[in-house]
Short mmCIF file of C-alpha atoms in Angstrom, two decimals:
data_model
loop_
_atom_site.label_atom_id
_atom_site.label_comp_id
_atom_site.label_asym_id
_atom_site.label_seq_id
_atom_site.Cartn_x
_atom_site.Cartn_y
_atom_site.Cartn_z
CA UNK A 190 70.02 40.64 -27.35
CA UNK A 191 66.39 39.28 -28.75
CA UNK A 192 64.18 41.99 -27.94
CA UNK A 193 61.73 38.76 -26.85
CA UNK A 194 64.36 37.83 -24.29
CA UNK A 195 64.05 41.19 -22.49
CA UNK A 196 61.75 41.08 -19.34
CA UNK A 197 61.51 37.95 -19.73
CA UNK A 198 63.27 36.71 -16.49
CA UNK A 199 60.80 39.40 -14.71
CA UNK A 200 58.09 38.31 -15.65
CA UNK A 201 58.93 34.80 -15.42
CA UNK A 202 59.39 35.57 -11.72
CA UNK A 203 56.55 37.58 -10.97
CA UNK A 204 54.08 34.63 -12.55
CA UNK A 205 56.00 31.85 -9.82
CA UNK A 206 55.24 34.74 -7.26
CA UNK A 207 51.72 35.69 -7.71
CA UNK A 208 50.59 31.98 -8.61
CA UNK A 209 52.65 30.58 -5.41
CA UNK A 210 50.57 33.81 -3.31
CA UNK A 211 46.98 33.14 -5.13
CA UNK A 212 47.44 29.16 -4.28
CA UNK A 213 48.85 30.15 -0.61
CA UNK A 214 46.33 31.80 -0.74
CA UNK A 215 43.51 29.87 -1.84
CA UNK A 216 44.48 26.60 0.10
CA UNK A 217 45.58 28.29 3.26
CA UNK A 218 43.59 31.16 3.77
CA UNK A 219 40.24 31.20 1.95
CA UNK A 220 37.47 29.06 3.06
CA UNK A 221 36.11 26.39 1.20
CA UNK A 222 32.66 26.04 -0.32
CA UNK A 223 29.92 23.32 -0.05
CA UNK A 224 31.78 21.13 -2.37
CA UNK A 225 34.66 20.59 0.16
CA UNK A 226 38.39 20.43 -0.60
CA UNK A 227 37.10 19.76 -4.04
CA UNK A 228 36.31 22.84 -4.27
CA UNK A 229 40.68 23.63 -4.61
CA UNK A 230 40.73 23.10 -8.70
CA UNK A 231 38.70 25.89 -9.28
CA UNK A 232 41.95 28.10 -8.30
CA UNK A 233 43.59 26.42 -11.14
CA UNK A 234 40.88 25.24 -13.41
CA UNK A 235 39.20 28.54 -13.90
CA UNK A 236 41.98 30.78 -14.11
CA UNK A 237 42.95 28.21 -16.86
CA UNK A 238 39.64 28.56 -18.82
CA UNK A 239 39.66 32.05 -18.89
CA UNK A 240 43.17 32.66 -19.91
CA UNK A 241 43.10 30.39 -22.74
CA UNK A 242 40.02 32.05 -23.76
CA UNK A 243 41.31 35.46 -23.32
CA UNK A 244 44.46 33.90 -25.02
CA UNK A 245 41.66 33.08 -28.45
CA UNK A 246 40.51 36.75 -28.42
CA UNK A 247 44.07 38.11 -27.98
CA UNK A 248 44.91 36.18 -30.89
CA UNK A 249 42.38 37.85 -33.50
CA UNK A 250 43.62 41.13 -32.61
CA UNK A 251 47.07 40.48 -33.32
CA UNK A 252 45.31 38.69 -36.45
CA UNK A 253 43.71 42.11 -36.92
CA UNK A 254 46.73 44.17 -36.43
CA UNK A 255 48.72 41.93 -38.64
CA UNK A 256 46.19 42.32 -41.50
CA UNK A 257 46.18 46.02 -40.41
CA UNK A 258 49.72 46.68 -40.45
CA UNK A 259 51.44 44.07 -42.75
CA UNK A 260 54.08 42.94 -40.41
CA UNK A 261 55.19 39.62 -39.52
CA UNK A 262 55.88 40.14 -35.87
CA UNK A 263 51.95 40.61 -35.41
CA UNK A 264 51.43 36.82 -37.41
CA UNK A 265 53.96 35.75 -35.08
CA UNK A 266 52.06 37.02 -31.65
CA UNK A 267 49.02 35.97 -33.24
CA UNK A 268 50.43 32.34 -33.82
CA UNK A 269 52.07 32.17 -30.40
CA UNK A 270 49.14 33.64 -28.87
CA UNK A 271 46.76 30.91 -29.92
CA UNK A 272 49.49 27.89 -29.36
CA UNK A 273 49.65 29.24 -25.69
CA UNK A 274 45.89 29.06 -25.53
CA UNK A 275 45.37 25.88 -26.68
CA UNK A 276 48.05 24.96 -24.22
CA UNK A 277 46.11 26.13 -21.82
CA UNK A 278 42.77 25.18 -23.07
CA UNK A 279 44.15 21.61 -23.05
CA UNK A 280 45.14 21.72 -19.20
CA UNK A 281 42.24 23.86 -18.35
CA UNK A 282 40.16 21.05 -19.98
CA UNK A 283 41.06 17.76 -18.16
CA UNK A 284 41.46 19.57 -14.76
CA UNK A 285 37.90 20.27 -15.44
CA UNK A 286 37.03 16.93 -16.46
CA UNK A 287 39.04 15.64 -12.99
CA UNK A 288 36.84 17.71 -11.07
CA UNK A 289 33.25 16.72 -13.04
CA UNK A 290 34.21 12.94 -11.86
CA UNK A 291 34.94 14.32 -7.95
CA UNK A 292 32.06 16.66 -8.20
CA UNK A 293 29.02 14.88 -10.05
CA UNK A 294 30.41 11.50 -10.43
CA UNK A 295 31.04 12.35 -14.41
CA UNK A 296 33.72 12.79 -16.35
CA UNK A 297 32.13 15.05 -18.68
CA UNK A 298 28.53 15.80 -19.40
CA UNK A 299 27.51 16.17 -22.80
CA UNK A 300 24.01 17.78 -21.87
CA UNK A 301 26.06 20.54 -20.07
CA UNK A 302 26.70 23.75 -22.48
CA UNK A 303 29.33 25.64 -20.94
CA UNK A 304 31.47 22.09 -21.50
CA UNK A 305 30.52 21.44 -24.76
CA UNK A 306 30.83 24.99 -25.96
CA UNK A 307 34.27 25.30 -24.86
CA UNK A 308 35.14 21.92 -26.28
CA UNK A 309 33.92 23.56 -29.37
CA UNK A 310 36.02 26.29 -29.00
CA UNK A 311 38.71 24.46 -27.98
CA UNK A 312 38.23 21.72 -31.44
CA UNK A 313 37.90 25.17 -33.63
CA UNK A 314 41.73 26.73 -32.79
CA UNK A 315 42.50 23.06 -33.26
CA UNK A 316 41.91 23.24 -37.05
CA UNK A 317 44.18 26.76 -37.10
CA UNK A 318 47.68 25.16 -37.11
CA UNK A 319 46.64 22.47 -40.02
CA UNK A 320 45.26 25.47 -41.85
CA UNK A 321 48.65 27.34 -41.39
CA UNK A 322 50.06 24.19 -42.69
CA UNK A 323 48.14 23.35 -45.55
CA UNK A 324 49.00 26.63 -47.22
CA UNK A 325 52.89 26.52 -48.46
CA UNK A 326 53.00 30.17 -49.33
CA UNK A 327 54.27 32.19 -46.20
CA UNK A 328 52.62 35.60 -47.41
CA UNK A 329 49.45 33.92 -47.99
CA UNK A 330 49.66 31.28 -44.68
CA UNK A 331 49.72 34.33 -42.82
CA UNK A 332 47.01 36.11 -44.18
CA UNK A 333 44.40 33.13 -44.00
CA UNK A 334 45.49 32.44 -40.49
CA UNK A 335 44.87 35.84 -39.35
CA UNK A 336 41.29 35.75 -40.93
CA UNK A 337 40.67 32.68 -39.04
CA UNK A 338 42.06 33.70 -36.30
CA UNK A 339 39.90 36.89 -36.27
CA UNK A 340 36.90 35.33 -37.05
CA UNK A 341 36.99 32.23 -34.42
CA UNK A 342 38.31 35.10 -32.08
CA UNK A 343 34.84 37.07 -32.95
CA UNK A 344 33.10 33.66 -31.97
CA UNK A 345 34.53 33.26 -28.10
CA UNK A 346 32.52 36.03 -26.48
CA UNK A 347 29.62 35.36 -28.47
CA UNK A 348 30.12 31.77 -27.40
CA UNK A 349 30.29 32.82 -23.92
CA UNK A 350 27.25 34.87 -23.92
CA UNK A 351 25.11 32.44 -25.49
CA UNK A 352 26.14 29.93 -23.05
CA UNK A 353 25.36 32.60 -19.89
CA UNK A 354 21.98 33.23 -21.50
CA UNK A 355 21.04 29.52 -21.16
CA UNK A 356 19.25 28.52 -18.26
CA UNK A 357 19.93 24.61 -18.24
CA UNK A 358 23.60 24.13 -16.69
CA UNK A 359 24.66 22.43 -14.21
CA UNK A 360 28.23 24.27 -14.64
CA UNK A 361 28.74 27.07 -11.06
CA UNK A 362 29.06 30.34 -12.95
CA UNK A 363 32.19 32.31 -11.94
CA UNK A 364 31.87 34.79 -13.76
CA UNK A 365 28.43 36.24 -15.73
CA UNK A 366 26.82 39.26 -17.18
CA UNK A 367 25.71 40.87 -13.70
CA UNK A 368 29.54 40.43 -12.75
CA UNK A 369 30.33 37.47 -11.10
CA UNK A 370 29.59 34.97 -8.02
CA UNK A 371 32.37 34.40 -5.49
CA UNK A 372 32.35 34.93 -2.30
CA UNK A 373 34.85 37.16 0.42
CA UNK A 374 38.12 35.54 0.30
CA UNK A 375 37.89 33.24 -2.37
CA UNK A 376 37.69 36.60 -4.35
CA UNK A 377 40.86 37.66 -3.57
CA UNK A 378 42.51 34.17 -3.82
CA UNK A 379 41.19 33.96 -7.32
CA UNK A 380 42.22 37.18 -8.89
CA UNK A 381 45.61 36.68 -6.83
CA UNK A 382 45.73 33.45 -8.82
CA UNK A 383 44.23 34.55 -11.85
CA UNK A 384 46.92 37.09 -12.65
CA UNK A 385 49.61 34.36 -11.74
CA UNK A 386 48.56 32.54 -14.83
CA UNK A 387 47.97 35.51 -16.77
CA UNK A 388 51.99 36.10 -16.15
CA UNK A 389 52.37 32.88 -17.15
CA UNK A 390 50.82 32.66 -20.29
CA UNK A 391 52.92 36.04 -21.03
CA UNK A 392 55.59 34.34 -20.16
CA UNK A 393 55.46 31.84 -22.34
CA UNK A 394 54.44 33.30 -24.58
CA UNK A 395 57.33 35.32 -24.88
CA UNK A 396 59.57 32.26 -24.54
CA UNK A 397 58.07 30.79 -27.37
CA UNK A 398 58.59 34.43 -28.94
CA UNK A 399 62.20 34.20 -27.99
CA UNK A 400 62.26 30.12 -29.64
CA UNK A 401 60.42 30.91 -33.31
CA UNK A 402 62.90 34.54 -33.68
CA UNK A 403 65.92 32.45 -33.28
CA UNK A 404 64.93 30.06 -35.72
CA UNK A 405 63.91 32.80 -37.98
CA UNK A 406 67.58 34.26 -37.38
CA UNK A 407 68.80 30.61 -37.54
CA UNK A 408 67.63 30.67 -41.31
CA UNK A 409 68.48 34.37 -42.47
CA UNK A 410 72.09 33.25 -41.57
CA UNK A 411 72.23 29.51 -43.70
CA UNK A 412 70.80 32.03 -46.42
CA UNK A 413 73.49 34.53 -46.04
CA UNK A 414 75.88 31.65 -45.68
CA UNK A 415 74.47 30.14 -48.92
CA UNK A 416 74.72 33.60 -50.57
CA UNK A 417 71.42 33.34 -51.74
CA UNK A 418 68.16 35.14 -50.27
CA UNK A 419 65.82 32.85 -51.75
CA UNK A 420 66.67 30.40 -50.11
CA UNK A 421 63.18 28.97 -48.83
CA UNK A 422 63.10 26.45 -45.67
CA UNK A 423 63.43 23.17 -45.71
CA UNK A 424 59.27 21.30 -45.68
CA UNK A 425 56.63 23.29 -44.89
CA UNK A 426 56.30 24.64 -41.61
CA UNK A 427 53.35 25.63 -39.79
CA UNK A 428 54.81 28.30 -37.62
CA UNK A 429 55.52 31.95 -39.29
CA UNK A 430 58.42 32.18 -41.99
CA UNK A 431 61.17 35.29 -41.92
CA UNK B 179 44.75 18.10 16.36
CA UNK B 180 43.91 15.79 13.21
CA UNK B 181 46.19 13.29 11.71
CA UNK B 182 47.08 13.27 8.54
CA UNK B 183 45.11 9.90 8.06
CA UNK B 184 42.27 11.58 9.83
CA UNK B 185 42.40 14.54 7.34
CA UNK B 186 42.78 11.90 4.57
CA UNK B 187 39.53 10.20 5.27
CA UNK B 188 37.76 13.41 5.74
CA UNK B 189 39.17 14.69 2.43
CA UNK B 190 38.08 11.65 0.23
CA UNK B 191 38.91 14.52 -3.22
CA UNK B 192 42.93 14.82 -2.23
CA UNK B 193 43.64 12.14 -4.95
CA UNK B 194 41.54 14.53 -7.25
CA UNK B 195 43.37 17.65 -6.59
CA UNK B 196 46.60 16.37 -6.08
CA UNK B 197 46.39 14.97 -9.91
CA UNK B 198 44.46 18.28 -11.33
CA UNK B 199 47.65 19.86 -10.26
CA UNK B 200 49.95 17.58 -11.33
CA UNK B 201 48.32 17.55 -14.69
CA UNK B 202 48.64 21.32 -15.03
CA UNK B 203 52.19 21.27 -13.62
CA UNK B 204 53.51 18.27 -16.09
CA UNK B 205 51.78 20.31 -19.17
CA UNK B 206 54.24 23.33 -18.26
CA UNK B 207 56.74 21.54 -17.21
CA UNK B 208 57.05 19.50 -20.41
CA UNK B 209 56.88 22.92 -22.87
CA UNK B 210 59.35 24.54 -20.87
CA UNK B 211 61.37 21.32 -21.50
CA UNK B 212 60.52 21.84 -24.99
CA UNK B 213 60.98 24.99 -26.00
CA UNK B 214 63.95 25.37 -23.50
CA UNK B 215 65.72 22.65 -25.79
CA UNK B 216 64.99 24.49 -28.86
CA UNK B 217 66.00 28.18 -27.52
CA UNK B 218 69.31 26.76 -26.70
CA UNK B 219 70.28 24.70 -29.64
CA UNK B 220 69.07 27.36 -31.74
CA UNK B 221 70.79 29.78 -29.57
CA UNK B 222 73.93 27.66 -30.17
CA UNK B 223 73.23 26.94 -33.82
CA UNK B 224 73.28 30.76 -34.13
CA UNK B 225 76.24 31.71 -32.74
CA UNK B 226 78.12 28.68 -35.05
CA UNK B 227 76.73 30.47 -38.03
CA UNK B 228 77.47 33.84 -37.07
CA UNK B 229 81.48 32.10 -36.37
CA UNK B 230 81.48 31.10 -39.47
CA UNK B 231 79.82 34.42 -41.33
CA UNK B 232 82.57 36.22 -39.67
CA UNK B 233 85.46 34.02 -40.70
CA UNK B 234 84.19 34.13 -44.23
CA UNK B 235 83.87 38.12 -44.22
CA UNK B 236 87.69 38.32 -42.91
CA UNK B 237 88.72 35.78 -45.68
CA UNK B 238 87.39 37.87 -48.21
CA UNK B 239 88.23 41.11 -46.65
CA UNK B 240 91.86 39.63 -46.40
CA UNK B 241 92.08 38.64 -50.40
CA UNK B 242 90.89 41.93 -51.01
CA UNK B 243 93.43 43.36 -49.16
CA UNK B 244 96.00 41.07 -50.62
CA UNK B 245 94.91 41.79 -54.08
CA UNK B 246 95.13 45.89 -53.58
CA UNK B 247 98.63 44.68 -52.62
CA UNK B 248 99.28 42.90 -55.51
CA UNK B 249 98.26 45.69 -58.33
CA UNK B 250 100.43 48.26 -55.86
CA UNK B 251 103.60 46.65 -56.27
CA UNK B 252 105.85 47.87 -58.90
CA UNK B 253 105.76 45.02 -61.92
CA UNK B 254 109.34 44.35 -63.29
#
């Protein structure tokens, strides 16, 4: 059995459980702010945000740990994590945009930092799969990726603290340096919810895992079939090599 | 009690929501569609190749066999 396979059902489960109870929770239960019903895509919008962004960091320390240690499997996590993020990034993105136009009557605000710092984040781990990509040498692809990776991963929390040190947003603050803004209910809601999509990333994560070790199998075996262990894959290919 | 038209009209942002969600839930549903093609054709792919490893390591295990059979029996 694919060791990426394992848990994978459980997990899969728990994320439908804990996002179905967080968005119970949230629609049902909690109240809702000034905003209105509105107010309803932050359960799914910010949980978004923050995973992806979590998703960047987690990616330069498997980046790290891959440079650290030498093995693939840590190139691989550090590849899936970031495709997950942007993923997630991408959704997290035009929810927010969807609730700019309900909210201020914009689409998106270019005078607003904590947008346009994200979108910068967000156009930065866009450039790391054409980088993997433009480098045909698997040994090499993976080391340059996980430098990048570190190095834009560096750049998210800086980004976020520069962006809570500025004074002129319009952008509700869930979460800042004295710890954070929401109210009662909608606390517990959130975090419910947050988790959720947490699980989820892992999830997939792990599904996509699961996808790129079969294909690495896939190969070793047309090699071994071939009888020869040079055998390099067909075109280049952005994801990692065996 | 409120209609649902009532609530409708009170909640001018459903149309908002309803698509923030459905955005989110087409995005996963799409890679799961995705990447639950590849697992399985590469899945299935696998288990071809691993047929056909086998076969050939019983074919050769077999001619080995039949050629230690060969040299054994007496010539003549």
């Amino acid at each position: 059995m694919n060791p990426h396979a394992r848990h994978l059902r459980g997990l899969t489960l728990a994320a439908a459980v804990l996002l179905t109870l967080g968005l119970a929770l949230g629609f049902l239960w909690a109240p809702e702010d000034s905003t209105g019903f509105i107010q309803k895509i932050f359960y799914l919008h910010v949980p978004l945000a923050i995973i992806s962004l979590v998703g960047f960091v987690l990616g330069g320390v498997f980046g790290a740990a891959y440079l650290r240690t030498g093995e693939r499997i840590w190139d691989m996590r550090s590849y899936c994590a970031i495709h997950m993020a942007l993923i997630f990034s991408v959704a997290g993105i035009i929810t927010g945009s969807i609730w700019a136009k309900a909210d201020w009557g914009h689409w998106w605000l270019w005078s607003e930092p904590t947008l346009v710092s994200y979108f910068i984040v967000i156009l930065m781990f866009c450039t790391y799969q054409p980088l993997r990509f433009s480098i045909e040498d698997p040994e090499r692809q993976s080391r340059y990726a996980a430098v990048f990776s570190i190095v834009a991963g560096a750049f998210v929390p800086l980004n976020f603290l520069a962006v809570s040190l500025a004074t002129a947003y319009v952008h509700p603050r869930v979460l800042n340096l004295e710890g954070g803004n929401i109210p009662g209910k909608m606390k517990v809601a959130f975090y419910t919810a947050l988790v959720g999509y947490g699980l989820l990333y892992a999830a997939l994560m792990k599904f996509e895992m699961l996808s790129k070790t079969t294909r690495i199998e896939t190969r070793r075996m047309q090699r071994l079939l071939l009888g020869d262990d040079d055998v390099r894959p067909a075109g280049r290919s952005a994801a990692p090599v065996a | 009690m409120i209609t649902f038209a009532t609530w409708l009209t009170l909640h001018q942002s459903v149309p908002y929501v309803v698509a923030a969600y459905l955005v989110f839930l087409a995005v996963i549903v799409i890679y799961v569609a995705i990447m639950a093609r590849r697992v399985s054709r590469g899945q299935q792919d696998l288990a071809d190749l691993r047929a056909q490893l086998a076969e050939r390591e019983h074919a050769a295990i077999e001619r080995e066999h039949g050629a230690v059979e060969r040299e054994s029996e007496p010539v003549g």
